[in-house]
mmCIF file of C-alpha atoms in Angstrom:
data_model
loop_
_atom_site.group_PDB
_atom_site.id
_atom_site.type_symbol
_atom_site.label_atom_id
_atom_site.label_comp_id
_atom_site.label_asym_id
_atom_site.label_seq_id
_atom_site.Cartn_x
_atom_site.Cartn_y
_atom_site.Cartn_z
ATOM 1 C CA MET A 1 16.335 -10.952 22.318
ATOM 2 C CA SER A 2 17.111 -12.995 19.201
ATOM 3 C CA GLU A 3 14.839 -10.742 17.254
ATOM 4 C CA ASN A 4 16.579 -7.656 18.678
ATOM 5 C CA LEU A 5 19.851 -9.385 17.622
ATOM 6 C CA ASN A 6 18.760 -10.011 14.236
ATOM 7 C CA LEU A 7 17.780 -6.439 13.698
ATOM 8 C CA PHE A 8 20.963 -5.296 14.871
ATOM 9 C CA THR A 9 23.049 -7.812 12.816
ATOM 10 C CA SER A 10 20.961 -7.039 9.606
ATOM 11 C CA THR A 11 21.284 -3.398 10.134
ATOM 12 C CA GLN A 12 25.190 -3.832 10.437
ATOM 13 C CA ASP A 13 25.046 -5.775 7.106
ATOM 14 C CA VAL A 14 23.348 -3.121 4.946
ATOM 15 C CA ILE A 15 25.571 -0.469 6.602
ATOM 16 C CA LYS A 16 28.617 -2.637 5.527
ATOM 17 C CA GLU A 17 27.378 -2.911 1.961
ATOM 18 C CA ALA A 18 26.273 0.861 1.630
ATOM 19 C CA LEU A 19 29.852 2.060 2.869
ATOM 20 C CA THR A 20 31.479 -0.440 0.455
ATOM 21 C CA LYS A 21 29.291 0.872 -2.488
ATOM 22 C CA LEU A 22 30.187 4.422 -1.520
ATOM 23 C CA GLY A 23 34.039 3.525 -1.600
ATOM 24 C CA PHE A 24 34.708 3.910 2.289
ATOM 25 C CA GLU A 25 37.535 1.784 3.842
ATOM 26 C CA GLU A 26 36.983 -1.073 6.392
ATOM 27 C CA GLU A 27 37.956 1.351 9.164
ATOM 28 C CA MET A 28 34.904 3.455 8.514
ATOM 29 C CA TYR A 29 32.701 0.327 8.713
ATOM 30 C CA GLU A 30 34.434 -0.448 12.153
ATOM 31 C CA LEU A 31 33.567 3.088 13.358
ATOM 32 C CA LEU A 32 30.045 3.100 12.419
ATOM 33 C CA LYS A 33 29.027 -0.218 12.946
ATOM 34 C CA GLU A 34 28.054 0.289 16.717
ATOM 35 C CA PRO A 35 27.182 3.406 18.714
ATOM 36 C CA ILE A 36 30.064 5.633 19.752
ATOM 37 C CA ARG A 37 28.719 5.695 23.271
ATOM 38 C CA MET A 38 26.096 3.548 25.224
ATOM 39 C CA LEU A 39 25.287 4.330 28.691
ATOM 40 C CA THR A 40 23.437 1.962 31.060
ATOM 41 C CA VAL A 41 21.643 3.476 34.230
ATOM 42 C CA ARG A 42 20.031 2.430 37.307
ATOM 43 C CA ILE A 43 16.909 4.198 38.364
ATOM 44 C CA PRO A 44 15.409 3.982 41.765
ATOM 45 C CA VAL A 45 11.921 5.092 42.203
ATOM 46 C CA ARG A 46 9.770 5.183 45.065
ATOM 47 C CA MET A 47 6.493 3.324 44.351
ATOM 48 C CA ASP A 48 2.907 4.384 45.468
ATOM 49 C CA ASP A 49 3.061 1.413 47.939
ATOM 50 C CA GLY A 50 6.252 3.074 49.683
ATOM 51 C CA LYS A 51 8.700 0.518 48.308
ATOM 52 C CA VAL A 52 11.622 1.300 46.171
ATOM 53 C CA LYS A 53 11.825 -0.216 42.864
ATOM 54 C CA VAL A 54 15.127 -0.042 40.769
ATOM 55 C CA PHE A 55 14.733 0.298 36.780
ATOM 56 C CA THR A 56 17.334 -0.328 34.087
ATOM 57 C CA GLY A 57 17.563 2.321 31.489
ATOM 58 C CA TYR A 58 19.567 2.997 28.286
ATOM 59 C CA ARG A 59 20.891 5.731 26.112
ATOM 60 C CA ALA A 60 22.877 4.982 22.892
ATOM 61 C CA GLN A 61 24.488 7.692 20.785
ATOM 62 C CA HIS A 62 25.555 6.281 17.556
ATOM 63 C CA ASN A 63 27.653 8.881 15.888
ATOM 64 C CA ASP A 64 27.961 12.625 16.509
ATOM 65 C CA ALA A 65 30.215 13.758 13.697
ATOM 66 C CA VAL A 66 27.493 15.642 11.895
ATOM 67 C CA GLY A 67 25.940 17.170 14.960
ATOM 68 C CA PRO A 68 24.135 16.111 18.275
ATOM 69 C CA THR A 69 22.609 12.811 18.530
ATOM 70 C CA LYS A 70 18.714 12.640 18.303
ATOM 71 C CA GLY A 71 16.098 9.919 18.957
ATOM 72 C CA GLY A 72 13.148 8.503 21.017
ATOM 73 C CA VAL A 73 12.981 7.100 24.523
ATOM 74 C CA ARG A 74 10.660 4.098 24.753
ATOM 75 C CA PHE A 75 9.238 2.623 27.964
ATOM 76 C CA HIS A 76 8.615 -1.082 27.342
ATOM 77 C CA PRO A 77 9.181 -4.499 29.079
ATOM 78 C CA GLU A 78 11.062 -5.757 26.470
ATOM 79 C CA VAL A 79 13.487 -2.949 25.995
ATOM 80 C CA ASP A 80 17.120 -4.333 25.666
ATOM 81 C CA GLU A 81 20.561 -2.971 24.927
ATOM 82 C CA VAL A 82 20.758 -4.606 21.654
ATOM 83 C CA GLU A 83 17.518 -3.111 20.394
ATOM 84 C CA VAL A 84 18.407 0.412 21.600
ATOM 85 C CA LYS A 85 21.805 0.377 19.801
ATOM 86 C CA ALA A 86 20.150 -1.002 16.492
ATOM 87 C CA LEU A 87 17.436 1.832 16.627
ATOM 88 C CA SER A 88 20.070 4.490 17.152
ATOM 89 C CA MET A 89 21.854 3.358 14.131
ATOM 90 C CA TRP A 90 18.438 3.384 12.128
ATOM 91 C CA MET A 91 18.071 7.102 13.529
ATOM 92 C CA SER A 92 21.414 7.971 12.064
ATOM 93 C CA ILE A 93 20.374 6.650 8.725
ATOM 94 C CA LYS A 94 17.061 8.518 8.705
ATOM 95 C CA CYS A 95 18.620 11.972 9.793
ATOM 96 C CA GLY A 96 21.182 11.571 6.849
ATOM 97 C CA ILE A 97 18.412 10.660 4.370
ATOM 98 C CA VAL A 98 16.444 13.888 5.275
ATOM 99 C CA ASN A 99 19.955 15.915 5.543
ATOM 100 C CA LEU A 100 19.464 16.909 9.063
ATOM 101 C CA PRO A 101 22.359 18.113 11.227
ATOM 102 C CA TYR A 102 22.214 15.022 13.493
ATOM 103 C CA GLY A 103 23.432 11.810 14.379
ATOM 104 C CA GLY A 104 21.208 8.939 15.662
ATOM 105 C CA GLY A 105 20.311 8.233 19.306
ATOM 106 C CA LYS A 106 17.965 5.977 21.097
ATOM 107 C CA GLY A 107 16.855 5.492 24.664
ATOM 108 C CA GLY A 108 14.657 3.122 26.548
ATOM 109 C CA ILE A 109 13.670 1.986 30.111
ATOM 110 C CA ILE A 110 12.570 -1.717 30.933
ATOM 111 C CA CYS A 111 9.221 -0.924 32.417
ATOM 112 C CA ASP A 112 5.410 -1.361 31.778
ATOM 113 C CA PRO A 113 3.833 1.911 32.147
ATOM 114 C CA ARG A 114 0.571 0.462 31.429
ATOM 115 C CA THR A 115 0.593 -1.138 35.151
ATOM 116 C CA MET A 116 2.010 1.994 36.572
ATOM 117 C CA SER A 117 0.311 5.093 38.155
ATOM 118 C CA MET A 118 0.824 8.498 36.575
ATOM 119 C CA GLY A 119 2.937 9.501 39.720
ATOM 120 C CA GLU A 120 5.074 6.571 39.279
ATOM 121 C CA VAL A 121 5.678 7.052 35.575
ATOM 122 C CA GLU A 122 6.549 10.772 36.497
ATOM 123 C CA ARG A 123 9.059 9.553 39.020
ATOM 124 C CA LEU A 124 10.486 7.265 36.720
ATOM 125 C CA SER A 125 10.858 9.877 33.921
ATOM 126 C CA ARG A 126 12.461 12.341 36.230
ATOM 127 C CA GLY A 127 14.905 9.597 37.361
ATOM 128 C CA TYR A 128 16.023 8.937 33.834
ATOM 129 C CA VAL A 129 16.878 12.271 32.974
ATOM 130 C CA ARG A 130 18.862 12.685 36.329
ATOM 131 C CA ALA A 131 20.779 9.602 35.459
ATOM 132 C CA ILE A 132 21.506 10.705 31.799
ATOM 133 C CA SER A 133 21.832 14.333 32.301
ATOM 134 C CA GLN A 134 25.640 14.504 31.843
ATOM 135 C CA VAL A 135 25.387 13.132 28.222
ATOM 136 C CA VAL A 136 22.321 15.025 26.841
ATOM 137 C CA GLY A 137 21.264 18.443 26.046
ATOM 138 C CA PRO A 138 20.301 20.641 23.433
ATOM 139 C CA THR A 139 23.800 20.524 21.559
ATOM 140 C CA LYS A 140 24.692 17.142 22.585
ATOM 141 C CA ASP A 141 21.619 14.556 22.496
ATOM 142 C CA ILE A 142 17.845 15.545 22.064
ATOM 143 C CA PRO A 143 15.472 12.805 23.182
ATOM 144 C CA ALA A 144 11.634 12.473 22.035
ATOM 145 C CA PRO A 145 8.696 10.403 22.302
ATOM 146 C CA ASP A 146 8.726 6.668 21.301
ATOM 147 C CA VAL A 147 6.912 3.557 22.252
ATOM 148 C CA TYR A 148 4.636 4.089 25.228
ATOM 149 C CA THR A 149 5.928 7.755 25.825
ATOM 150 C CA ASN A 150 4.123 10.891 25.029
ATOM 151 C CA SER A 151 4.074 14.660 25.239
ATOM 152 C CA GLN A 152 3.378 14.550 28.919
ATOM 153 C CA ILE A 153 6.467 12.447 29.782
ATOM 154 C CA MET A 154 8.458 14.728 27.583
ATOM 155 C CA ALA A 155 7.378 17.811 29.741
ATOM 156 C CA TRP A 156 8.484 16.098 32.730
ATOM 157 C CA MET A 157 11.589 15.293 31.378
ATOM 158 C CA MET A 158 12.401 18.837 30.216
ATOM 159 C CA ASP A 159 11.257 20.460 33.645
ATOM 160 C CA GLU A 160 13.764 17.945 35.478
ATOM 161 C CA TYR A 161 16.456 18.951 33.077
ATOM 162 C CA SER A 162 15.842 22.427 33.445
ATOM 163 C CA SER A 163 15.853 22.352 37.196
ATOM 164 C CA ILE A 164 19.242 20.382 37.034
ATOM 165 C CA ARG A 165 20.843 22.771 34.552
ATOM 166 C CA GLU A 166 19.287 25.836 36.256
ATOM 167 C CA ASN A 167 17.952 27.270 33.002
ATOM 168 C CA ASP A 168 15.017 26.837 30.842
ATOM 169 C CA SER A 169 15.921 24.637 28.011
ATOM 170 C CA PRO A 170 13.192 23.743 25.773
ATOM 171 C CA GLY A 171 15.425 22.528 22.866
ATOM 172 C CA PHE A 172 16.627 19.736 25.125
ATOM 173 C CA ILE A 173 13.791 17.468 24.099
ATOM 174 C CA THR A 174 11.320 17.291 21.336
ATOM 175 C CA GLY A 175 7.666 16.077 21.253
ATOM 176 C CA LYS A 176 6.593 18.494 23.877
ATOM 177 C CA PRO A 177 3.238 20.105 24.552
ATOM 178 C CA ILE A 178 2.683 23.186 22.254
ATOM 179 C CA VAL A 179 2.565 25.418 25.424
ATOM 180 C CA LEU A 180 6.082 24.328 26.542
ATOM 181 C CA GLY A 181 7.539 24.891 22.989
ATOM 182 C CA GLY A 182 6.199 21.865 20.956
ATOM 183 C CA SER A 183 5.855 22.261 17.425
ATOM 184 C CA GLN A 184 2.516 22.525 15.330
ATOM 185 C CA GLY A 185 2.236 19.278 13.105
ATOM 186 C CA ARG A 186 4.222 16.997 15.218
ATOM 187 C CA GLU A 187 1.561 14.590 16.205
ATOM 188 C CA LYS A 188 0.734 13.788 12.573
ATOM 189 C CA ALA A 189 4.146 14.028 11.164
ATOM 190 C CA THR A 190 5.132 10.409 10.779
ATOM 191 C CA ALA A 191 1.726 9.609 8.943
ATOM 192 C CA GLN A 192 2.257 12.810 6.927
ATOM 193 C CA GLY A 193 5.669 11.876 6.001
ATOM 194 C CA VAL A 194 4.320 8.262 4.679
ATOM 195 C CA THR A 195 1.664 9.864 2.745
ATOM 196 C CA ILE A 196 4.334 12.195 1.129
ATOM 197 C CA CYS A 197 6.382 9.100 -0.027
ATOM 198 C CA ILE A 198 3.228 7.067 -1.275
ATOM 199 C CA GLU A 199 2.457 10.333 -3.601
ATOM 200 C CA GLU A 200 5.856 10.444 -4.730
ATOM 201 C CA ALA A 201 5.926 6.697 -5.465
ATOM 202 C CA ALA A 202 2.613 6.660 -7.120
ATOM 203 C CA LYS A 203 3.979 9.538 -9.374
ATOM 204 C CA LYS A 204 6.912 7.274 -10.419
ATOM 205 C CA ARG A 205 4.585 4.649 -11.524
ATOM 206 C CA GLY A 206 2.438 7.018 -13.074
ATOM 207 C CA LEU A 207 -0.487 6.756 -10.873
ATOM 208 C CA GLU A 208 -2.709 9.575 -9.447
ATOM 209 C CA LEU A 209 -3.472 9.140 -5.997
ATOM 210 C CA LYS A 210 -7.107 9.343 -6.162
ATOM 211 C CA ASP A 211 -7.121 6.551 -8.714
ATOM 212 C CA THR A 212 -5.109 4.195 -6.473
ATOM 213 C CA ARG A 213 -6.449 1.090 -4.479
ATOM 214 C CA ILE A 214 -4.510 0.844 -0.880
ATOM 215 C CA VAL A 215 -4.132 -1.650 1.679
ATOM 216 C CA ILE A 216 -3.014 -0.566 5.059
ATOM 217 C CA GLN A 217 -1.896 -3.354 7.507
ATOM 218 C CA GLY A 218 -2.291 -1.957 11.154
ATOM 219 C CA PHE A 219 -4.767 0.556 12.355
ATOM 220 C CA GLY A 220 -3.137 1.992 15.524
ATOM 221 C CA ASN A 221 -1.632 5.445 15.666
ATOM 222 C CA ALA A 222 0.469 5.453 12.513
ATOM 223 C CA GLY A 223 -1.985 3.319 10.288
ATOM 224 C CA SER A 224 -5.199 5.482 11.325
ATOM 225 C CA PHE A 225 -3.781 8.750 10.602
ATOM 226 C CA LEU A 226 -2.498 7.431 7.395
ATOM 227 C CA SER A 227 -5.698 5.778 6.343
ATOM 228 C CA LYS A 228 -7.413 9.255 7.162
ATOM 229 C CA PHE A 229 -5.141 11.200 5.107
ATOM 230 C CA LEU A 230 -5.090 8.929 2.116
ATOM 231 C CA TYR A 231 -9.170 8.689 2.381
ATOM 232 C CA ASP A 232 -9.246 12.296 2.312
ATOM 233 C CA ALA A 233 -6.773 12.774 -0.626
ATOM 234 C CA GLY A 234 -9.372 10.539 -2.745
ATOM 235 C CA ALA A 235 -7.504 7.244 -2.559
ATOM 236 C CA LYS A 236 -9.696 4.006 -2.214
ATOM 237 C CA ILE A 237 -8.641 2.250 0.767
ATOM 238 C CA VAL A 238 -9.674 -1.431 0.087
ATOM 239 C CA GLY A 239 -8.262 -3.141 3.112
ATOM 240 C CA ILE A 240 -7.180 -2.494 6.623
ATOM 241 C CA SER A 241 -6.431 -4.788 9.583
ATOM 242 C CA ASP A 242 -5.616 -4.707 13.266
ATOM 243 C CA ALA A 243 -4.722 -7.209 15.646
ATOM 244 C CA TYR A 244 -7.669 -9.482 15.313
ATOM 245 C CA GLY A 245 -8.024 -9.791 11.443
ATOM 246 C CA ALA A 246 -8.777 -7.637 8.572
ATOM 247 C CA LEU A 247 -11.565 -5.877 6.631
ATOM 248 C CA HIS A 248 -11.818 -5.791 2.705
ATOM 249 C CA ASP A 249 -14.025 -3.886 0.456
ATOM 250 C CA PRO A 250 -13.099 -3.763 -3.319
ATOM 251 C CA ASP A 251 -15.107 -0.500 -3.674
ATOM 252 C CA GLY A 252 -13.282 1.166 -0.563
ATOM 253 C CA LEU A 253 -13.926 0.977 3.058
ATOM 254 C CA ASP A 254 -15.530 4.043 4.912
ATOM 255 C CA ILE A 255 -12.494 5.168 6.953
ATOM 256 C CA ASP A 256 -14.429 8.096 8.690
ATOM 257 C CA TYR A 257 -16.933 5.517 9.919
ATOM 258 C CA LEU A 258 -14.193 2.917 11.035
ATOM 259 C CA LEU A 259 -12.317 5.626 12.986
ATOM 260 C CA ASP A 260 -15.374 6.623 14.789
ATOM 261 C CA ARG A 261 -16.051 2.743 15.866
ATOM 262 C CA ARG A 262 -12.456 1.750 16.988
ATOM 263 C CA ASP A 263 -11.481 1.607 20.358
ATOM 264 C CA SER A 264 -8.371 3.187 22.046
ATOM 265 C CA PHE A 265 -6.152 0.449 20.901
ATOM 266 C CA GLY A 266 -7.152 0.781 17.380
ATOM 267 C CA THR A 267 -9.124 -2.289 17.075
ATOM 268 C CA VAL A 268 -12.321 -2.243 14.925
ATOM 269 C CA THR A 269 -12.527 -5.578 13.070
ATOM 270 C CA THR A 270 -14.204 -7.401 16.071
ATOM 271 C CA LEU A 271 -17.358 -5.558 15.244
ATOM 272 C CA PHE A 272 -17.708 -7.281 11.800
ATOM 273 C CA GLU A 273 -18.436 -10.885 10.966
ATOM 274 C CA ASN A 274 -17.119 -11.142 7.387
ATOM 275 C CA THR A 275 -13.357 -10.490 8.107
ATOM 276 C CA ILE A 276 -10.402 -11.993 6.242
ATOM 277 C CA THR A 277 -7.097 -13.044 7.487
ATOM 278 C CA ASN A 278 -3.749 -10.911 7.551
ATOM 279 C CA LYS A 279 -2.310 -13.366 5.095
ATOM 280 C CA GLU A 280 -5.273 -12.798 2.851
ATOM 281 C CA LEU A 281 -4.994 -8.914 3.393
ATOM 282 C CA PHE A 282 -1.291 -9.011 1.590
ATOM 283 C CA GLU A 283 -2.694 -10.843 -1.305
ATOM 284 C CA LEU A 284 -5.547 -8.387 -2.267
ATOM 285 C CA ASP A 285 -5.535 -6.887 -5.487
ATOM 286 C CA CYS A 286 -4.509 -3.476 -5.085
ATOM 287 C CA ASP A 287 -1.949 -0.783 -6.231
ATOM 288 C CA ILE A 288 -0.146 -0.047 -3.027
ATOM 289 C CA ILE A 289 0.442 -2.186 0.366
ATOM 290 C CA VAL A 290 1.558 -0.243 3.364
ATOM 291 C CA PRO A 291 2.656 -2.396 6.210
ATOM 292 C CA ALA A 292 1.956 -0.187 9.489
ATOM 293 C CA ALA A 293 2.137 -2.779 12.317
ATOM 294 C CA VAL A 294 4.866 -4.691 13.371
ATOM 295 C CA SER A 295 8.000 -6.152 11.756
ATOM 296 C CA ASN A 296 8.646 -9.247 9.595
ATOM 297 C CA GLN A 297 5.190 -9.086 7.801
ATOM 298 C CA ILE A 298 6.243 -9.593 4.285
ATOM 299 C CA THR A 299 8.449 -12.628 3.939
ATOM 300 C CA ALA A 300 9.845 -14.949 1.301
ATOM 301 C CA GLU A 301 6.671 -16.779 1.719
ATOM 302 C CA ASN A 302 4.145 -14.188 0.723
ATOM 303 C CA ALA A 303 6.196 -11.901 -1.162
ATOM 304 C CA PRO A 304 5.702 -13.628 -4.552
ATOM 305 C CA ASN A 305 1.834 -13.344 -4.032
ATOM 306 C CA ILE A 306 1.674 -9.857 -3.505
ATOM 307 C CA LYS A 307 -0.274 -7.993 -6.402
ATOM 308 C CA ALA A 308 0.493 -4.387 -5.595
ATOM 309 C CA SER A 309 3.200 -2.513 -7.650
ATOM 310 C CA ILE A 310 4.043 -0.296 -4.830
ATOM 311 C CA VAL A 311 5.150 -1.312 -1.170
ATOM 312 C CA VAL A 312 5.706 1.512 1.214
ATOM 313 C CA GLU A 313 6.940 0.567 4.745
ATOM 314 C CA ALA A 314 5.342 2.668 7.632
ATOM 315 C CA ALA A 315 6.359 0.148 10.278
ATOM 316 C CA ASN A 316 9.828 -0.826 11.497
ATOM 317 C CA GLY A 317 11.237 -3.541 9.638
ATOM 318 C CA PRO A 318 8.306 -5.061 7.966
ATOM 319 C CA THR A 319 9.903 -6.751 5.185
ATOM 320 C CA THR A 320 12.593 -9.425 5.294
ATOM 321 C CA ALA A 321 15.850 -9.268 3.362
ATOM 322 C CA GLU A 322 14.614 -12.199 1.339
ATOM 323 C CA ALA A 323 11.466 -10.643 0.664
ATOM 324 C CA THR A 324 13.202 -7.347 -0.325
ATOM 325 C CA LYS A 325 15.039 -9.339 -3.058
ATOM 326 C CA ILE A 326 11.842 -10.951 -4.187
ATOM 327 C CA LEU A 327 9.872 -7.692 -4.660
ATOM 328 C CA THR A 328 12.676 -5.911 -6.125
ATOM 329 C CA ASP A 329 13.314 -8.765 -8.694
ATOM 330 C CA ARG A 330 9.297 -8.653 -9.336
ATOM 331 C CA GLY A 331 9.877 -4.874 -10.490
ATOM 332 C CA ILE A 332 7.758 -3.769 -7.321
ATOM 333 C CA LEU A 333 8.872 -0.469 -5.978
ATOM 334 C CA LEU A 334 9.686 -0.824 -2.365
ATOM 335 C CA VAL A 335 9.918 2.550 -0.290
ATOM 336 C CA PRO A 336 12.111 1.425 2.866
ATOM 337 C CA ASP A 337 11.020 2.206 6.512
ATOM 338 C CA VAL A 338 14.064 4.641 7.140
ATOM 339 C CA LEU A 339 12.867 6.924 4.351
ATOM 340 C CA ALA A 340 9.144 6.414 4.704
ATOM 341 C CA SER A 341 8.809 7.074 8.399
ATOM 342 C CA ALA A 342 11.314 10.077 8.638
ATOM 343 C CA GLY A 343 8.539 12.583 8.985
ATOM 344 C CA GLY A 344 8.664 12.343 12.566
ATOM 345 C CA VAL A 345 12.430 13.193 13.085
ATOM 346 C CA THR A 346 11.958 15.849 10.453
ATOM 347 C CA VAL A 347 9.367 17.775 12.282
ATOM 348 C CA SER A 348 11.332 16.945 15.709
ATOM 349 C CA TYR A 349 14.188 18.922 14.155
ATOM 350 C CA PHE A 350 11.691 21.765 13.127
ATOM 351 C CA GLU A 351 10.622 21.950 16.704
ATOM 352 C CA TRP A 352 14.475 22.055 18.024
ATOM 353 C CA VAL A 353 15.092 24.765 15.528
ATOM 354 C CA GLN A 354 11.919 26.838 16.675
ATOM 355 C CA ASN A 355 13.166 26.342 20.255
ATOM 356 C CA ASN A 356 16.643 27.537 19.531
ATOM 357 C CA GLN A 357 15.373 30.631 17.723
ATOM 358 C CA GLY A 358 12.462 31.363 20.058
ATOM 359 C CA TYR A 359 10.112 31.951 16.966
ATOM 360 C CA TYR A 360 7.224 29.506 16.112
ATOM 361 C CA TRP A 361 5.776 28.756 12.717
ATOM 362 C CA SER A 362 2.174 27.827 11.958
ATOM 363 C CA GLU A 363 1.064 24.388 11.087
ATOM 364 C CA GLU A 364 1.094 25.472 7.231
ATOM 365 C CA GLU A 365 4.710 26.431 7.324
ATOM 366 C CA VAL A 366 5.680 23.248 9.054
ATOM 367 C CA ASN A 367 3.708 21.178 6.376
ATOM 368 C CA GLU A 368 5.351 23.082 3.708
ATOM 369 C CA LYS A 369 8.735 22.531 4.982
ATOM 370 C CA LEU A 370 8.070 18.840 5.781
ATOM 371 C CA LEU A 371 6.917 18.434 1.971
ATOM 372 C CA GLU A 372 10.051 19.953 0.753
ATOM 373 C CA LYS A 373 12.608 17.976 2.897
ATOM 374 C CA LEU A 374 10.739 14.702 2.069
ATOM 375 C CA VAL A 375 10.332 15.070 -1.686
ATOM 376 C CA SER A 376 13.943 16.066 -2.055
ATOM 377 C CA ALA A 377 14.901 13.020 0.207
ATOM 378 C CA PHE A 378 12.549 10.700 -1.792
ATOM 379 C CA ASN A 379 13.932 11.800 -5.148
ATOM 380 C CA ASN A 380 17.632 11.471 -3.912
ATOM 381 C CA VAL A 381 17.127 7.946 -2.781
ATOM 382 C CA TYR A 382 15.079 7.082 -6.001
ATOM 383 C CA ASP A 383 17.857 8.466 -8.243
ATOM 384 C CA THR A 384 20.722 6.656 -6.175
ATOM 385 C CA ALA A 385 18.729 3.364 -6.554
ATOM 386 C CA GLN A 386 18.284 3.973 -10.448
ATOM 387 C CA ASN A 387 21.990 5.194 -11.017
ATOM 388 C CA ARG A 388 23.862 2.600 -8.958
ATOM 389 C CA ARG A 389 21.348 -0.271 -9.802
ATOM 390 C CA VAL A 390 20.588 -1.215 -6.139
ATOM 391 C CA ASP A 391 17.365 -1.602 -4.251
ATOM 392 C CA MET A 392 15.621 1.404 -2.576
ATOM 393 C CA ARG A 393 16.794 0.192 0.914
ATOM 394 C CA LEU A 394 20.245 -0.008 0.048
ATOM 395 C CA ALA A 395 19.982 3.272 -1.758
ATOM 396 C CA ALA A 396 18.454 4.845 1.464
ATOM 397 C CA TYR A 397 21.283 3.362 3.520
ATOM 398 C CA MET A 398 23.855 4.830 1.145
ATOM 399 C CA VAL A 399 22.359 8.291 1.205
ATOM 400 C CA GLY A 400 21.881 8.097 4.855
ATOM 401 C CA MET A 401 25.320 6.928 5.737
ATOM 402 C CA ARG A 402 27.209 9.273 3.468
ATOM 403 C CA ASN A 403 27.152 12.681 5.564
ATOM 404 C CA MET A 404 28.162 10.932 8.532
ATOM 405 C CA ALA A 405 31.059 9.354 7.085
ATOM 406 C CA GLU A 406 32.453 12.131 5.492
ATOM 407 C CA ALA A 407 31.982 14.120 8.498
ATOM 408 C CA SER A 408 33.822 11.455 10.427
ATOM 409 C CA LYS A 409 36.743 11.657 7.829
ATOM 410 C CA PHE A 410 36.734 15.542 7.832
ATOM 411 C CA ARG A 411 37.210 15.486 11.670
ATOM 412 C CA GLY A 412 40.078 12.910 11.435
ATOM 413 C CA TRP A 413 38.473 10.329 13.084
ATOM 414 C CA VAL A 414 39.283 7.930 10.262
#
């Protein structure tokens, strides 16, 4: 709980600073410091053994001044109300950064789907939609996959919503299977977005991607897609890590070989003897470091020892506030998570647009539009940081909050 509370209060701190820098009054912060709507639901599910188990679920809608709220639904034993609130605020900022007509939303259910049967997960997914159906919809709040949820769960949720509303509503949810109105390129979108940010950051530092040495912490879904994209683009991946350790080769690792060998949890280092620690991984000689695992990995302790000139956050909150200041003071270009991982919500937006118009795009078209959106967002944040003399994180929050604050003002809310 304390870590989630910390995430929530630190997000509020940056929002406050961003709004002050943008010249908005205290009332605007009062409106935007918490979600406008927070729903807690109880979901009874008949389990396979015949007993009924009651689950708790949440849906937070941060602000809908710009348009409907948007954000994932996570199934996890440690989900709580504070985490869902904080993540809905992050989604608002992400949507603002890539200039989408959305506010942020987030949902979650306290459960462990790894210990449940497919039937139980389906009944829980449908029960959640029944419980929140009044506050969601294609023009109100659009869910998507998140931790331990996938396209199958989205399909069940869409089917349930369509039967409640008695019409087919593919635009109610994104991250669906292609045959049910999902978008091409959605699976790889987050990693693709991080790759675009890495390329743009390298350009700002006068580096060619094919000449760079990159360290990637984390080899799960995001980390492995990312390693593959960068490896194929000709970059040298000199270090990767998973939960059990890290691998290092100054001449570059063979990513295709490692991807073939890793297990379904993204573990590969256990197959090697000469591994290094996570601590050593962050201190390797390289040009770019990409934390793509869990939060609070770059701290005041290891930030002074980082040799890279660029850090791109693919994970949520991998760098502490103290470390952000140290890296910025050292002249290291830090690309914050809210910008780097905005590829997923951008392609979710494309999916919603395609659902609404009933016309679907090729993967090339999706990738082209994603590139355009993220390059423009990156440059906007970078220029704001330079012109306002602030770090990239604060600049990203300023860009991310501006539309929402202005829309709230035009509507006469503040």
